[in-house]
mmCIF file of C-alpha atoms and ligand atoms in Angstrom:
data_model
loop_
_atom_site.group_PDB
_atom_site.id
_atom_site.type_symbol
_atom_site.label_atom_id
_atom_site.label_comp_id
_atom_site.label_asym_id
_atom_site.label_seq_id
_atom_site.Cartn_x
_atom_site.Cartn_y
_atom_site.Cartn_z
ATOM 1 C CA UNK T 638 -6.315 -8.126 10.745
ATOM 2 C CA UNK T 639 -7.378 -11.841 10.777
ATOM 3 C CA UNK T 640 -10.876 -10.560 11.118
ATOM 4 C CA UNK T 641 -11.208 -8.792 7.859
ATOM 5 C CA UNK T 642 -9.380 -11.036 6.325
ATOM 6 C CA UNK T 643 -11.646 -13.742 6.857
ATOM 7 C CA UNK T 644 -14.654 -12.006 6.405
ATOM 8 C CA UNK T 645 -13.621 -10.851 2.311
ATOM 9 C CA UNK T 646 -12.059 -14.741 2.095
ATOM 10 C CA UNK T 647 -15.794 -15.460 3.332
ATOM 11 C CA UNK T 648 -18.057 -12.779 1.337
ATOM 12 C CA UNK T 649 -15.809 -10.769 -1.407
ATOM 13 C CA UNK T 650 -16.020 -11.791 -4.767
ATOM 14 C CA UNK T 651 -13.310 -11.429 -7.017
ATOM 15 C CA UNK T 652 -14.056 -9.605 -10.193
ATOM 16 C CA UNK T 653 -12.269 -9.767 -13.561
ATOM 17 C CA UNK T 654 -10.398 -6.450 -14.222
ATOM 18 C CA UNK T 655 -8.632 -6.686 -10.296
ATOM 19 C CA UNK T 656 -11.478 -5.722 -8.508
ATOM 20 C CA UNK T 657 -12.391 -7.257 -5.496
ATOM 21 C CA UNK T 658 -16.594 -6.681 -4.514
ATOM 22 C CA UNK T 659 -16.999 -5.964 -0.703
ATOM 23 C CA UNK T 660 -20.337 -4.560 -0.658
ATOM 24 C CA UNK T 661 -22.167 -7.142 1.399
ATOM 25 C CA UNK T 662 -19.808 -5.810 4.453
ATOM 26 C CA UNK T 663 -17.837 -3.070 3.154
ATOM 27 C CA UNK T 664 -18.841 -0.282 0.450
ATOM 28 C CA UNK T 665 -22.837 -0.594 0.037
ATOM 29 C CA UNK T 666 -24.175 -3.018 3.033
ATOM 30 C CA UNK T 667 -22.095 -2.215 5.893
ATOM 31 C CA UNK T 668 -20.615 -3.990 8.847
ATOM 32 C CA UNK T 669 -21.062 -1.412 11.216
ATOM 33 C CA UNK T 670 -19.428 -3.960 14.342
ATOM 34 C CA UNK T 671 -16.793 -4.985 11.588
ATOM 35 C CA UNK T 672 -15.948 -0.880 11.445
ATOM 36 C CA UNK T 673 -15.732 -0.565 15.016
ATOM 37 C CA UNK T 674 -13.072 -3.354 15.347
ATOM 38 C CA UNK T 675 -11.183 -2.027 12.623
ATOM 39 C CA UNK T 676 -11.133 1.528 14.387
ATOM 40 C CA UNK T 677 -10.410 -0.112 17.853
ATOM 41 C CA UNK T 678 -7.316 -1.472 15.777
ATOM 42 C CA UNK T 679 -6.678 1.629 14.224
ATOM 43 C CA UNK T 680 -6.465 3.527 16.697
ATOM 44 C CA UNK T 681 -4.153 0.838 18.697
ATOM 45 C CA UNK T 682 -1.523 1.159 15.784
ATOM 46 C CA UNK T 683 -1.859 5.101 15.778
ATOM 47 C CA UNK T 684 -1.938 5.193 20.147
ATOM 48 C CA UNK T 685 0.076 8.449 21.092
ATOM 49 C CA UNK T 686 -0.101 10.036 17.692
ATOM 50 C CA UNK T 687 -2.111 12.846 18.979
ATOM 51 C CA UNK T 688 -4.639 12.912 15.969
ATOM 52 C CA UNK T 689 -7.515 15.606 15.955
ATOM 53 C CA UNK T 690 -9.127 15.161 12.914
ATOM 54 C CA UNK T 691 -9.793 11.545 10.393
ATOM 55 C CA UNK T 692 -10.357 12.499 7.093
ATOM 56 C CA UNK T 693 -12.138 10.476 4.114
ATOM 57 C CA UNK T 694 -13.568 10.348 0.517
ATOM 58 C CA UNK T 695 -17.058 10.498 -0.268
ATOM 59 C CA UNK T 696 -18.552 7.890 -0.518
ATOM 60 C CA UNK T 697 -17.601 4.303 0.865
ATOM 61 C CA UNK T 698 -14.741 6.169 3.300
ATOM 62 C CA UNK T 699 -17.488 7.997 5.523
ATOM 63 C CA UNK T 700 -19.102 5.000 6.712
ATOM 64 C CA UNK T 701 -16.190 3.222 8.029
ATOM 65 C CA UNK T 702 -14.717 6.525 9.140
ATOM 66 C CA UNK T 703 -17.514 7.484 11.240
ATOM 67 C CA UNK T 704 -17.623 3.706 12.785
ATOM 68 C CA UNK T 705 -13.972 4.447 13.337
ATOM 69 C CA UNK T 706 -14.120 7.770 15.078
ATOM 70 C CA UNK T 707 -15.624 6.590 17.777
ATOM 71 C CA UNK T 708 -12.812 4.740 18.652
ATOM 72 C CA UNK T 709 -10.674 8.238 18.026
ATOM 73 C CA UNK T 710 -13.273 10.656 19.364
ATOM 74 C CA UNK T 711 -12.294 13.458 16.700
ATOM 75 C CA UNK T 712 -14.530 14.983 14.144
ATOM 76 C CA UNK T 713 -14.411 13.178 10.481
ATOM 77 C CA UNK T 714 -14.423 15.239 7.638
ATOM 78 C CA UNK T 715 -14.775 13.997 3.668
ATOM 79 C CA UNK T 716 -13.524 15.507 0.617
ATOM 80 C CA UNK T 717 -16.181 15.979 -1.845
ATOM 81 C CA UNK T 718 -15.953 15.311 -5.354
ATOM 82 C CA UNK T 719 -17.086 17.559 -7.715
ATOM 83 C CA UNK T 720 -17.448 17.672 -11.299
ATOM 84 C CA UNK T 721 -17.679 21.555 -11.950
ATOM 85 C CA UNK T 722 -14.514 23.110 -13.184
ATOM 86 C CA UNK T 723 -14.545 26.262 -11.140
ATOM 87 C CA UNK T 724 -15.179 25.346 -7.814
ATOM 88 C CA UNK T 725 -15.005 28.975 -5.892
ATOM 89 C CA UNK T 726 -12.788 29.866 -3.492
ATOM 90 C CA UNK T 727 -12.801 29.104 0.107
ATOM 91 C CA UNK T 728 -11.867 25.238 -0.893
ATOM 92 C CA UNK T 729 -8.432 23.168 -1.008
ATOM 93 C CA UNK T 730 -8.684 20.943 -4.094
ATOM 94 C CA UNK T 731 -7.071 18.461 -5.816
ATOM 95 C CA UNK T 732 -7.468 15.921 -8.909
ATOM 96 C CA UNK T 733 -7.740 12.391 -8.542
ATOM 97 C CA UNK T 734 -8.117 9.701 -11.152
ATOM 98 C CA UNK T 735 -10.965 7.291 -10.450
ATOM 99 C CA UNK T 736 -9.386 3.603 -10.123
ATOM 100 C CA UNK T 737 -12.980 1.744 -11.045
ATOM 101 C CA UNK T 738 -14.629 4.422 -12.988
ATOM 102 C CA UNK T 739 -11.496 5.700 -15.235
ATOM 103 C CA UNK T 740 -12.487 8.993 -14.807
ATOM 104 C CA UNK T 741 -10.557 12.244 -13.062
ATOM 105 C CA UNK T 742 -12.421 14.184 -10.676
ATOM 106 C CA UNK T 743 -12.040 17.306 -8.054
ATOM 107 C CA UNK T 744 -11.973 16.366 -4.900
ATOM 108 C CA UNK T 745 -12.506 19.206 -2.514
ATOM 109 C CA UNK T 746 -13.136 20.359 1.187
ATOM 110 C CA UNK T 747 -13.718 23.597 2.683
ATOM 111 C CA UNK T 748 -10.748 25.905 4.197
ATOM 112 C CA UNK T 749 -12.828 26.266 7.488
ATOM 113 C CA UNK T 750 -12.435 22.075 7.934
ATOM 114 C CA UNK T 751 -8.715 21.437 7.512
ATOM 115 C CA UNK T 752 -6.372 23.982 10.126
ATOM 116 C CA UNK T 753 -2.426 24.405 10.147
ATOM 117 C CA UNK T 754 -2.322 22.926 13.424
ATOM 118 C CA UNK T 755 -4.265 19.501 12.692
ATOM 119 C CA UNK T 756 -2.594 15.797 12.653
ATOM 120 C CA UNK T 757 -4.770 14.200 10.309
ATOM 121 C CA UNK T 758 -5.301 10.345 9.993
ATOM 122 C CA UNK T 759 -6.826 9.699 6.327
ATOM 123 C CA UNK T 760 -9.021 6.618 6.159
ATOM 124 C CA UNK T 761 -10.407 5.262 2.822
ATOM 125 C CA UNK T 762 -11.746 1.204 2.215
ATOM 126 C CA UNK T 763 -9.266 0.398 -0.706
ATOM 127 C CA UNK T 764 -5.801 1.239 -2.006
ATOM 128 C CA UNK T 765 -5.342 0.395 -5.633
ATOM 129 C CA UNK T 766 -3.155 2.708 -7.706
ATOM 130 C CA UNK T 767 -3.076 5.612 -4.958
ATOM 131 C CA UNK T 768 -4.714 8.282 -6.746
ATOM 132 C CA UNK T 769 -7.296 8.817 -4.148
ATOM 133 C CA UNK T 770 -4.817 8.633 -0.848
ATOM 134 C CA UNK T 771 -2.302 11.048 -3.159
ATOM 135 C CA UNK T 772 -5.621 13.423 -3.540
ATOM 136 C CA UNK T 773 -6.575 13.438 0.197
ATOM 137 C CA UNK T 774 -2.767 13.926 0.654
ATOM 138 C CA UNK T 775 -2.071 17.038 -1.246
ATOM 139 C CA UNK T 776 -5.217 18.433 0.074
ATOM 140 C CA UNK T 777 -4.192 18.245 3.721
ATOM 141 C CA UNK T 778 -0.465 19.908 2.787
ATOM 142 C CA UNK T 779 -2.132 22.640 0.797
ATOM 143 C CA UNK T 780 -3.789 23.319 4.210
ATOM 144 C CA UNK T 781 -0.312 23.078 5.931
ATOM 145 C CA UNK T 782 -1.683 20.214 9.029
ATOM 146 C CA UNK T 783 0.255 17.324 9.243
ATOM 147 C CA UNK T 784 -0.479 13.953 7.622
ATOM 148 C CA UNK T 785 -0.330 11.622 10.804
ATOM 149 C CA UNK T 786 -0.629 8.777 8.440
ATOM 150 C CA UNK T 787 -3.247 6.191 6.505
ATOM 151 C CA UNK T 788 -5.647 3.590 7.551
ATOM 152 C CA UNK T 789 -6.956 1.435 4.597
ATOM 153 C CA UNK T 790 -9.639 -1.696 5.008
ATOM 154 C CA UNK T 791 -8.268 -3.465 1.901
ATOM 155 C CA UNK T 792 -4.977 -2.711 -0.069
ATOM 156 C CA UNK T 793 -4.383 -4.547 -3.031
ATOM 157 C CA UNK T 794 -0.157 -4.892 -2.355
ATOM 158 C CA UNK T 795 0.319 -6.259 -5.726
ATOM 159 C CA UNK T 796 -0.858 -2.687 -7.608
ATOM 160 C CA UNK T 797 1.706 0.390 -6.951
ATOM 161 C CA UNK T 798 -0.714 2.611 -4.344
ATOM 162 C CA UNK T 799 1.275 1.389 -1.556
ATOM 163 C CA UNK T 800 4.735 1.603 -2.489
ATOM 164 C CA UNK T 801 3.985 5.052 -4.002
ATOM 165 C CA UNK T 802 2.503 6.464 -0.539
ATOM 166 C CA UNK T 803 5.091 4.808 1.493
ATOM 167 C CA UNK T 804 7.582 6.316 -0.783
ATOM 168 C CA UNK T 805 6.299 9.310 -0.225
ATOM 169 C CA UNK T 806 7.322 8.717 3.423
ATOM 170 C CA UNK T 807 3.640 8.428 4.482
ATOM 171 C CA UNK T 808 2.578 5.515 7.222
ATOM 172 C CA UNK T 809 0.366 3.363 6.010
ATOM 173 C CA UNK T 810 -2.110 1.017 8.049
ATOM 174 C CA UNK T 811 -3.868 -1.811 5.989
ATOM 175 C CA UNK T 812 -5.892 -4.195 8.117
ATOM 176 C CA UNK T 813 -6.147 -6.621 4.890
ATOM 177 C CA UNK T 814 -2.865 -6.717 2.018
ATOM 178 C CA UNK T 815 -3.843 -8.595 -0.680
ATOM 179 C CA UNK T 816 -1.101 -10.736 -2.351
ATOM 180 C CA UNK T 817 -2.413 -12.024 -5.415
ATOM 181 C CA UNK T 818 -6.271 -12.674 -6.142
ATOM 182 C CA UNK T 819 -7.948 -14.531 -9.457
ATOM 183 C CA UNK T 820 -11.725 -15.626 -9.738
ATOM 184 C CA UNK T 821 -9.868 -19.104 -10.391
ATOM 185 C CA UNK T 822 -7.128 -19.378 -7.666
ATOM 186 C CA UNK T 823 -8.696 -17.367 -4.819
ATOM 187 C CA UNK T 824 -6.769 -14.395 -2.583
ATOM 188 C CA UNK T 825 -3.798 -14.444 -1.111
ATOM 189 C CA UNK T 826 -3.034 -12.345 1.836
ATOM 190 C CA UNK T 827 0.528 -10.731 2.746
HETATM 191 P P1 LIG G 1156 -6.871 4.166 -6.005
HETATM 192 O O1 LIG G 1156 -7.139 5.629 -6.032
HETATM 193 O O2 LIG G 1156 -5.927 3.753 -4.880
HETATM 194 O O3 LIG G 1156 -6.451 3.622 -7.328
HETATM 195 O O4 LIG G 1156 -8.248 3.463 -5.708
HETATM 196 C C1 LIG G 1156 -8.912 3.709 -4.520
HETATM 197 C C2 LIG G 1156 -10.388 3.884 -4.705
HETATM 198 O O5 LIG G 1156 -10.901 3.089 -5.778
HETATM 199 C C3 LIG G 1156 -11.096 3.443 -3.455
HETATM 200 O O6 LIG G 1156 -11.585 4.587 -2.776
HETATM 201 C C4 LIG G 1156 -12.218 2.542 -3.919
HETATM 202 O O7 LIG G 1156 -13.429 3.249 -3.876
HETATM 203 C C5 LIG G 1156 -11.894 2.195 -5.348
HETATM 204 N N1 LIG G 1156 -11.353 0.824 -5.514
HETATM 205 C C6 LIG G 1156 -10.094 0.500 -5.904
HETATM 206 N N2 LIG G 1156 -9.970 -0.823 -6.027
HETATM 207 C C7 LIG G 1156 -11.142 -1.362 -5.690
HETATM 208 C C8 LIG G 1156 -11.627 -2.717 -5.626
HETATM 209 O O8 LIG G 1156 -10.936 -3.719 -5.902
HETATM 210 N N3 LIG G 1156 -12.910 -2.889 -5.219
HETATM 211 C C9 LIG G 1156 -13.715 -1.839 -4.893
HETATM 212 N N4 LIG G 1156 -14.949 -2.128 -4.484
HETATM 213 N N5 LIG G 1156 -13.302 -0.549 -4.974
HETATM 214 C C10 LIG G 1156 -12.031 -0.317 -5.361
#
């Protein structure tokens, strides 16, 4: 999408350690008419896919996913992460290992929120390693709905996330695939 693209050529800064900052637009400030387009063009790729329900990842997913919903009109849900070890019952979980903190966490989100007979479109801002799409994943098939598929803002294409989820047999929707990216050469799109 040519106009995310230009907008993280324009305002992300490229961070040592493969990070790329977004959060004049993205993850902290928010683009809330940049959101809109990308969920007008999400929802053109996923037309006819009969999806009831987006779900997300506390915290940088809900504010693009909300944006995006309106373009869906389905309710968004977001996994929670937890820290506590025994998280009672009425919850799918799963574990997911943190790509910029290092850490593993729960994620988690009440039984009442994800149904058999859902067709769930997961939206998150980036796809590094995959943990966090595999996490969102697993939770939705422990609740028996149907993964639909994946919207991601930015996917860095040259870490495995993507090949792993698409291996997995998953569709996945990146408005922005980053090539390559150094503070000295610049980015590279796909
Ligand atoms: P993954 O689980 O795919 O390794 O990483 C996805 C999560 O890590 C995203 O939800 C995002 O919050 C964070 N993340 C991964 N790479 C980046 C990055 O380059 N920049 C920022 N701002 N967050 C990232």
């Amino acid at each position: 999408m040519k106009l995310l693209e230009d907008r993280i050529r324009q305002d992300g800064i490229i961070e040592d350690g493969d990070v790329l900052k977004v959060d004049s637009f993205l993850n902290h400030q928010m683009d809330v008419e940049l959101f809109a387009r990308m969920g007008e063009e999400w929802a053109r790729l996923y037309q006819g896919e009969d999806i009831n329900k987006i779900l997300t990842i506390e915290a940088s997913g809900i504010g693009i996913a909300c944006i995006a919903a309106q373009s869906f009109h389905v309710p968004v849900v977001f996994a929670k992460k937890s820290k506590s070890k025994n998280i009672a019952g009425d919850v799918y979980t799963a574990k997911v290992e943190s790509f910029t903190h290092g850490k593993v966490y729960d994620i988690m989100v009440s039984k009442r929120f994800l149904r058999p007979t859902d067709r769930v479109l997961i939206l998150d801002d980036f796809l590094a390693n995959g943990a966090a799409l595999k996490g969102l994943i697993e939770l939705v098939r422990q609740a028996g709905a149907t993964v639909v598929g994946a919207g991601i803002a930015v996917e860095k294409a040259f870490q495995p996330g993507g090949d792993l989820i698409r291996s997995m047999g998953i569709r996945v929707e990146s408005l922005a695939r980053v090539k390559s990216m150094s503070p000295e050469q610049g980015i590279e799109f796909c």
